[in-house]
Short mmCIF file of C-alpha atoms in Angstrom, two decimals:
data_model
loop_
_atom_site.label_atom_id
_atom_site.label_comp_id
_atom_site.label_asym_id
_atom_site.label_seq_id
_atom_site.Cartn_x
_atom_site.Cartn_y
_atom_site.Cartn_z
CA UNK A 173 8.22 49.29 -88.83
CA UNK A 174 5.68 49.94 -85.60
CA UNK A 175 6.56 46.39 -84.80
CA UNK A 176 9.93 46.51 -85.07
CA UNK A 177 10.08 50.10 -82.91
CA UNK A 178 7.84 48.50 -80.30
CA UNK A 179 9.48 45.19 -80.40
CA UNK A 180 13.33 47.44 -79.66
CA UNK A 181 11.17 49.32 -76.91
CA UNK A 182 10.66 46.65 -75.24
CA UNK A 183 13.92 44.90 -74.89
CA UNK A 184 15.56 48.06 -73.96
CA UNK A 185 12.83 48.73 -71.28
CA UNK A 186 13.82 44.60 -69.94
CA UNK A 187 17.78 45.66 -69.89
CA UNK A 188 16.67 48.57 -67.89
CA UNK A 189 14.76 46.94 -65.47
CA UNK A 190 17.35 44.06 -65.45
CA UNK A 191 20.40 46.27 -64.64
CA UNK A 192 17.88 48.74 -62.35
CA UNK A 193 16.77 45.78 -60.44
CA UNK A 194 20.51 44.68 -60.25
CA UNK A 195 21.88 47.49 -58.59
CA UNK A 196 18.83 47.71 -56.38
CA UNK A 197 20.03 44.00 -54.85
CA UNK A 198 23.58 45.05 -55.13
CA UNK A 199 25.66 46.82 -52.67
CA UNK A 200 29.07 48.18 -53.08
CA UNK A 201 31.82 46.17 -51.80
CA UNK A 202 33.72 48.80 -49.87
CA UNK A 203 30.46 50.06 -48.28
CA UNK A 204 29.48 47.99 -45.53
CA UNK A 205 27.00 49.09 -43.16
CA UNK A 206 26.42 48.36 -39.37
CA UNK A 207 24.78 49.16 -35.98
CA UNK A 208 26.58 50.54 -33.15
CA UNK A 209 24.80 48.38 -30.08
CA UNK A 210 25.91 47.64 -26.84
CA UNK A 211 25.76 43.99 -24.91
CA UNK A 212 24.57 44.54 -21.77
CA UNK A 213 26.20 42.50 -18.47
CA UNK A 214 24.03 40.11 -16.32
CA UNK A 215 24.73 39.91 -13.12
CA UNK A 216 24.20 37.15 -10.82
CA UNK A 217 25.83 35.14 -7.38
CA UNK A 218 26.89 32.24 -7.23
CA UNK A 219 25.76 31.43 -4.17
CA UNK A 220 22.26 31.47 -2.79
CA UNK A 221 21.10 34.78 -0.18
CA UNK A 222 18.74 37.38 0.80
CA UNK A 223 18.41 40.28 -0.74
CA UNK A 224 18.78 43.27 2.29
CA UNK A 225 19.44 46.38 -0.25
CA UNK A 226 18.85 47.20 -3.24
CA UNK A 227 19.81 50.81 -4.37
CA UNK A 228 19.21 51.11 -8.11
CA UNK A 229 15.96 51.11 -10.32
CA UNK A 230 15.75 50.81 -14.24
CA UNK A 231 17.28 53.63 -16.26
CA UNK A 232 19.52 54.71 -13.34
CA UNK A 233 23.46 55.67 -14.54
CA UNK A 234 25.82 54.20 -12.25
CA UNK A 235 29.78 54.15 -12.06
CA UNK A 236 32.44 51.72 -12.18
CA UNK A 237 32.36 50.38 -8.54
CA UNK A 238 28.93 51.64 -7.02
CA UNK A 239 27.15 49.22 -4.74
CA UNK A 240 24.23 47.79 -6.53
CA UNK A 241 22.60 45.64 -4.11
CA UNK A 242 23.47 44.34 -0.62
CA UNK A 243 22.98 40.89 0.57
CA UNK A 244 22.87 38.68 3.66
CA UNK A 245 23.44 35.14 4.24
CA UNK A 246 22.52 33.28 7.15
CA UNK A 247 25.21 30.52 6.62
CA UNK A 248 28.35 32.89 6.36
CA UNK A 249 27.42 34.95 9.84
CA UNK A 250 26.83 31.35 11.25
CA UNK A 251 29.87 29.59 9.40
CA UNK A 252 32.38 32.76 10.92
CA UNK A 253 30.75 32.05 14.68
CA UNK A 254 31.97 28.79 14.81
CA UNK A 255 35.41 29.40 13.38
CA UNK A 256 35.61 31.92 15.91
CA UNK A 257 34.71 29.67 18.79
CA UNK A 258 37.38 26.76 17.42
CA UNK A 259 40.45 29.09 16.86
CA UNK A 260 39.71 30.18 20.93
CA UNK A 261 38.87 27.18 22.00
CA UNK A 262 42.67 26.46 20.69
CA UNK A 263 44.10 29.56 22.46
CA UNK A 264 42.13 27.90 25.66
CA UNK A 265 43.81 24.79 25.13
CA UNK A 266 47.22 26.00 24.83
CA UNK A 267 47.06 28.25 27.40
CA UNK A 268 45.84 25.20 29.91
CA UNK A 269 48.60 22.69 28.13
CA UNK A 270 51.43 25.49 28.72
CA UNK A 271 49.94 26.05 32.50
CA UNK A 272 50.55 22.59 33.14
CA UNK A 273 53.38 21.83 31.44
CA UNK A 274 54.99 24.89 33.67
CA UNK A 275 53.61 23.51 36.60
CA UNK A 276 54.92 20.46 36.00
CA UNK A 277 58.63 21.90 34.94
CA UNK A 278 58.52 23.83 38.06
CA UNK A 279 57.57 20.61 40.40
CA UNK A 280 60.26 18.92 38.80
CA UNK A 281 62.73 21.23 39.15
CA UNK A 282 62.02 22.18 42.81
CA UNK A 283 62.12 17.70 43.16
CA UNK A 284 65.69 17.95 41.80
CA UNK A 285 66.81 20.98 43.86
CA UNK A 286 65.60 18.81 46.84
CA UNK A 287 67.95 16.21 46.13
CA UNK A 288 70.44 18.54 45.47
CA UNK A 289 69.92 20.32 48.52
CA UNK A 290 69.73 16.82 50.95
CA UNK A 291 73.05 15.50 49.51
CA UNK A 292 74.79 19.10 49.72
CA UNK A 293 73.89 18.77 53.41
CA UNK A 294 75.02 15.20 53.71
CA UNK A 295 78.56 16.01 52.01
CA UNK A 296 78.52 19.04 54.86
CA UNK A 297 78.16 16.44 57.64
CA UNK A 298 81.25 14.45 56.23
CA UNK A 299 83.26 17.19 56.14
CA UNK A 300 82.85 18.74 59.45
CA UNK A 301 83.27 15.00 60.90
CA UNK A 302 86.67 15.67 59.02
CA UNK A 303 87.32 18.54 60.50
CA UNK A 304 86.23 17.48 63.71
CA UNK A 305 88.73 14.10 63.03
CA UNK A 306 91.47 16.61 61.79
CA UNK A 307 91.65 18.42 64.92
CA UNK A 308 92.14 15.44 67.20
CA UNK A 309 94.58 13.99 64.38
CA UNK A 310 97.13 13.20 66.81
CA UNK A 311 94.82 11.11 69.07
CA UNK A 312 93.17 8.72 66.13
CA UNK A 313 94.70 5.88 65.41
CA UNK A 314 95.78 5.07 61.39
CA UNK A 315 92.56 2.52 61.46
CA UNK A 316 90.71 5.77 61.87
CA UNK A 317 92.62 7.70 59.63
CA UNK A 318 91.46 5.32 57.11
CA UNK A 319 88.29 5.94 58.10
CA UNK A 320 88.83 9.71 56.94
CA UNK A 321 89.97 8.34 53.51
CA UNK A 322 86.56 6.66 53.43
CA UNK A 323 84.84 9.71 54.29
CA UNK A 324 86.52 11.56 51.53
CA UNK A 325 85.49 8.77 49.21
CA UNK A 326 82.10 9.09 50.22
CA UNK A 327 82.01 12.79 49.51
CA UNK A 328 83.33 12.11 46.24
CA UNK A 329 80.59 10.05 45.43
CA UNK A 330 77.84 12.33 46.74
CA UNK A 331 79.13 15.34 44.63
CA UNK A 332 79.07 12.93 41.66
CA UNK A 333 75.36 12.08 42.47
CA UNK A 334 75.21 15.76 42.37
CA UNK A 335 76.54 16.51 38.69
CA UNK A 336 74.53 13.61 37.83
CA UNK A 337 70.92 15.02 38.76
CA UNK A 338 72.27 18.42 37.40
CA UNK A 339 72.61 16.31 34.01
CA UNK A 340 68.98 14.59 34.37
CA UNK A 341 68.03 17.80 35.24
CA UNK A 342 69.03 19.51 32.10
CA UNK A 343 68.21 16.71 30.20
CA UNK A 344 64.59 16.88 31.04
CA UNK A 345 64.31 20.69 31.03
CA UNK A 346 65.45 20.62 27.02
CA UNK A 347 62.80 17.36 26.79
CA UNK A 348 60.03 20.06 28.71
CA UNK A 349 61.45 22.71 26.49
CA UNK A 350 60.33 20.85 23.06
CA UNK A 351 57.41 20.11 24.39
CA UNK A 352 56.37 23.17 24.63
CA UNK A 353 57.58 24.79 21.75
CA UNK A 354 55.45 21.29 19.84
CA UNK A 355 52.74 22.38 21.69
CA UNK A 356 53.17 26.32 20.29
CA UNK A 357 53.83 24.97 17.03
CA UNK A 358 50.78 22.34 16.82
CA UNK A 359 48.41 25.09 18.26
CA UNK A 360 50.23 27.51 16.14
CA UNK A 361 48.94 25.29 13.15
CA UNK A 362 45.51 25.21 14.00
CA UNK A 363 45.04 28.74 14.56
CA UNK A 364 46.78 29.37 10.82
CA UNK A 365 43.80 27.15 9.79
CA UNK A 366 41.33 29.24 11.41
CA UNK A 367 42.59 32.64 10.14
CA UNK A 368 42.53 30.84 6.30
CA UNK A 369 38.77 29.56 6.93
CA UNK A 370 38.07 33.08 8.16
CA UNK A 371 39.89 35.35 5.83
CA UNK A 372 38.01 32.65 3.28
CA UNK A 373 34.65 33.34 4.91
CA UNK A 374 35.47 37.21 4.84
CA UNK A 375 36.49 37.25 1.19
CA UNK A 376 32.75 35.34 0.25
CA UNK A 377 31.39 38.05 3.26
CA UNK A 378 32.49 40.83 0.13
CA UNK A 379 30.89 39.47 -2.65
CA UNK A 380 27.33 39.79 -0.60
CA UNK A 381 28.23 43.06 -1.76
CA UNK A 382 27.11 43.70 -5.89
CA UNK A 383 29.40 46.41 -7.69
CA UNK A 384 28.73 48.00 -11.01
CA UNK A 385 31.50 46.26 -12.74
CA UNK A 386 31.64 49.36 -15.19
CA UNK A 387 30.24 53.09 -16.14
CA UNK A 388 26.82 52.82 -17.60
CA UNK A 389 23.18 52.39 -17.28
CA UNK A 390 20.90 49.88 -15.51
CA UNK A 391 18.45 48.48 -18.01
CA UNK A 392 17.14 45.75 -15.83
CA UNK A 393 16.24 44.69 -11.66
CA UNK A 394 15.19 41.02 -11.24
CA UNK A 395 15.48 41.01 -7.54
CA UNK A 396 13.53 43.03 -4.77
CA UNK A 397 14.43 43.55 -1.35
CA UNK A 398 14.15 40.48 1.13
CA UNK A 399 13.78 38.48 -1.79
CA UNK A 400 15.63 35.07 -1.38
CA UNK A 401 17.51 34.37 -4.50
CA UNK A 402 18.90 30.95 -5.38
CA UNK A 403 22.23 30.46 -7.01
CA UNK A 404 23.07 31.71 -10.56
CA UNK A 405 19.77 34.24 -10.41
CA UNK A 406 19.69 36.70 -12.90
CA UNK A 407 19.74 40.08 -10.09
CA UNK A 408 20.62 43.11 -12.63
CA UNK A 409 21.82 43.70 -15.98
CA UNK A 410 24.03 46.60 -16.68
CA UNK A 411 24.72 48.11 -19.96
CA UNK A 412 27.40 50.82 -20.33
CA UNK A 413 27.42 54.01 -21.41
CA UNK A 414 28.44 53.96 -24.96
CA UNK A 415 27.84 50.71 -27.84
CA UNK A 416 30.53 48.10 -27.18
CA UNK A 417 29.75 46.26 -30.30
CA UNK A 418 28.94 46.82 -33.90
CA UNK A 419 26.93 44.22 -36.00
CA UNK A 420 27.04 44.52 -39.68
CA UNK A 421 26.27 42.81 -42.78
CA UNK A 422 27.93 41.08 -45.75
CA UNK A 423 25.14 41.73 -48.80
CA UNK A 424 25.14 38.37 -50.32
CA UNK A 425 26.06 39.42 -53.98
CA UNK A 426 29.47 40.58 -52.31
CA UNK A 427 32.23 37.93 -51.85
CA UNK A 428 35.16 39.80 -49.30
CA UNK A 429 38.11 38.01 -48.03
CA UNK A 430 38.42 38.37 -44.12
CA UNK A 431 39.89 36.96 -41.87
CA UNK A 432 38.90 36.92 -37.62
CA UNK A 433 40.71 39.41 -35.89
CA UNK A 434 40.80 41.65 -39.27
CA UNK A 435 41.13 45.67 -38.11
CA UNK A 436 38.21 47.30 -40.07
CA UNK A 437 37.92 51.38 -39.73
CA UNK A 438 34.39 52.55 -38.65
CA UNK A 439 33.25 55.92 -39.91
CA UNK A 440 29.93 57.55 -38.16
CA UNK A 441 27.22 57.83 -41.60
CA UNK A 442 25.68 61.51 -40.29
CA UNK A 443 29.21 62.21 -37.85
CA UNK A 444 32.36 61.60 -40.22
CA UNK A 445 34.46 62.92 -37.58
CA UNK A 446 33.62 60.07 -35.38
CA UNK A 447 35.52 56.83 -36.40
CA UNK A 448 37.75 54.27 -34.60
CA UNK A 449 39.24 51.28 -35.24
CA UNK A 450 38.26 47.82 -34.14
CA UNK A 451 38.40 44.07 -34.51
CA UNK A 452 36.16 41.64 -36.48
CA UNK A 453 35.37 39.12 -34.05
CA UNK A 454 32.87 36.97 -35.80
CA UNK A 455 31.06 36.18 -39.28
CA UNK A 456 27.99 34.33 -39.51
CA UNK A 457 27.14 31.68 -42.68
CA UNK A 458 23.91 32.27 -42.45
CA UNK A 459 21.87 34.67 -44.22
CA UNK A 460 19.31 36.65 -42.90
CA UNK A 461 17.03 39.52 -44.04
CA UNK A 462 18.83 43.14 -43.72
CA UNK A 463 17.29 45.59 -41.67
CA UNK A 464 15.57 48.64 -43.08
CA UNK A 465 18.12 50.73 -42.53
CA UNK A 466 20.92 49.19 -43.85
CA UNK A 467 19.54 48.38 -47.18
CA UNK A 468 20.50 50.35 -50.26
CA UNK A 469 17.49 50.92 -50.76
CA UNK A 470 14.46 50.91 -47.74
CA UNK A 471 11.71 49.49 -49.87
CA UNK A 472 13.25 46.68 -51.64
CA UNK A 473 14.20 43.72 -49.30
CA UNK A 474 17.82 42.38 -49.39
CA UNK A 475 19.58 39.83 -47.36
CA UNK A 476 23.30 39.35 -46.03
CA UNK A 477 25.75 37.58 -43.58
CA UNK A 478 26.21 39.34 -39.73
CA UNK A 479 29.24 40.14 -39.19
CA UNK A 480 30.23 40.60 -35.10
CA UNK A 481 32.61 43.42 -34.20
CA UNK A 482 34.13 44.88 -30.79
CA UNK A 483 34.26 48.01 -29.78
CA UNK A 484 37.25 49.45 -27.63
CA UNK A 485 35.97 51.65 -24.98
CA UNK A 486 35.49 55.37 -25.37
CA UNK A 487 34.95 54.98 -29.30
CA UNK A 488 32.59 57.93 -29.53
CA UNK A 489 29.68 56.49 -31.19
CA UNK A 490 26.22 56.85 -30.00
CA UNK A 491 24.15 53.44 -29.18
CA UNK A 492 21.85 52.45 -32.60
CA UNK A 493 24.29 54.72 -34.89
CA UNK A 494 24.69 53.68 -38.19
CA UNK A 495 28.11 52.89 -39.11
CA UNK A 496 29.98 52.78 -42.19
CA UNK A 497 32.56 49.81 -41.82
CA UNK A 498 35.56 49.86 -44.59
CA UNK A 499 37.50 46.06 -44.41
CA UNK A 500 41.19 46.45 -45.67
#
């Protein structure tokens, strides 16, 4: 009977320890736990440069749009010198080109008046040898009143010689005319050219200038002042201000159907008040130990999936909180 009373002890004692042990490695399947963290920003240039300023130090808040650090390459001041110099050197050249070109109108045109001018006064000596003829009419034969025909002829021509250059004269004015405005237009071009490589050396001249891309806290300087720094250096990482991630964990004995891009509700574990709403991003396959905290029970080791959520900003949670995360 001892036996048999020890013997029943015994296997009650093992289901005990069985189903305590159990719910020691078990974890409710609507009580997932997580860490309210935040993933700080690295920031870097693409470019290589000296650093001239830097204005923050570790631990220092900043705001969305404060000037971090100040740089100064060599190249760019150098670069913008020499874009300078070509776009006047084109102002130079079109200035001399139209000059000429002027010059040259004005030679031409003062030619053509010339002509005008010496054939004008030729047709005036015709006709006062007509008038001249006219007045003695009655004393010239009709051999010499042919003559007068001839005269008249002559004038005729003369006066078309006249249009004519008037024509070439026009004609070539429009041709000096074109040139010109090709000459404006090509120079035009060029200088276009120079404003876009300036306004493109201006726009790289603002990036020697690093802004905090958001509110938060500087946890990191990798760059002192006059410091070179090549391209793609890591210069400062910024976190912000409040957690902008949560990572939780799956306990392994729980099987939950999720998908990516699930909306989970997040409930503060010591500020119930606090909660917001936010996307699962990621789920890992691999399982790793859980940390102390988010075990069921602190002493007795358990192990889960991660699970990878964001944060939207302004979620009221305090960086390292402990969240409770309910997936619908």
């Amino acid at each position: 009977m001892k036996v048999n009373i020890l013997y029943i002890f015994w296997v009650i004692a093992l289901v005990a320890f069985i189903l305590i042990f159990r719910n020691l490695q078990t974890q409710s399947a609507g009580q997932l736990f997580g860490i309210a963290d935040t993933e700080g920003l690295m920031l870097k240039l693409d470019y290589r440069a000296r650093v001239k300023k830097c204005y923050v130090i570790v631990g220092q808040q900043v705001i969305t749009g404060d000037t971090l650090m100040i740089f100064e390459d060599a190249t760019i001041a150098k670069r913008k010198l020499t874009e300078n110099t070509a776009s006047n050197q084109i102002k130079v050249e079109q200035l001399a080109k139209n000059n000429s070109l002027n010059r040259e109108i004005r030679l031409f045109e003062q030619t053509q008046q010339a002509q005008i001018t010496e054939i004008e006064g030729e047709i005036k000596i015709l006709q006062n040898e007509i008038e001249v003829q006219n007045t003695l009419k009655k004393a010239i034969s009709d051999k010499e009143t042919s003559n007068n025909s001839l005269k008249h002829q002559e004038i005729k021509g003369l006066q078309d010689d006249i249009e004519q250059i008037k024509l070439q004269t026009k004609a070539q004015l429009n041709l000096f005319r074109t040139e010109k405005i090709n000459n404006i237009n090509i120079s035009g071009s060029r200088t276009q050219e120079m404003l876009n490589a300036l306004r493109f050396i201006d726009d790289e001249s603002n990036k020697l200038v690093l802004l905090a891309p958001y509110d938060g806290f500087i946890e990191g300087v990798y760059a002192s002042e006059n410091e070179v720094m090549t391209d793609f250096k890591d210069l400062i990482k910024i976190n912000p201000k409040e957690p902008n991630k949560i990572t939780g964990f799956i306990h392994e004995s729980i099987n939950i159907a999720y998908n990516l891009g699930d909306t989970l509700q997040l409930i503060s574990t010591t500020r119930p008040n606090v909660t917001a709403r936010a996307q699962l991003v990621g789920v890992s396959h691999k399982l790793v130990e859980l940390p102390f905290r988010l075990r069921k029970y602190a002493e007795i080791k358990a192990w889960g999936r991660e699970i990878y959520i964001n944060l939207p900003p302004e979620n009221g949670f305090l960086i390292g909180e402990k969240v409770m995360i309910q997936m619908h």
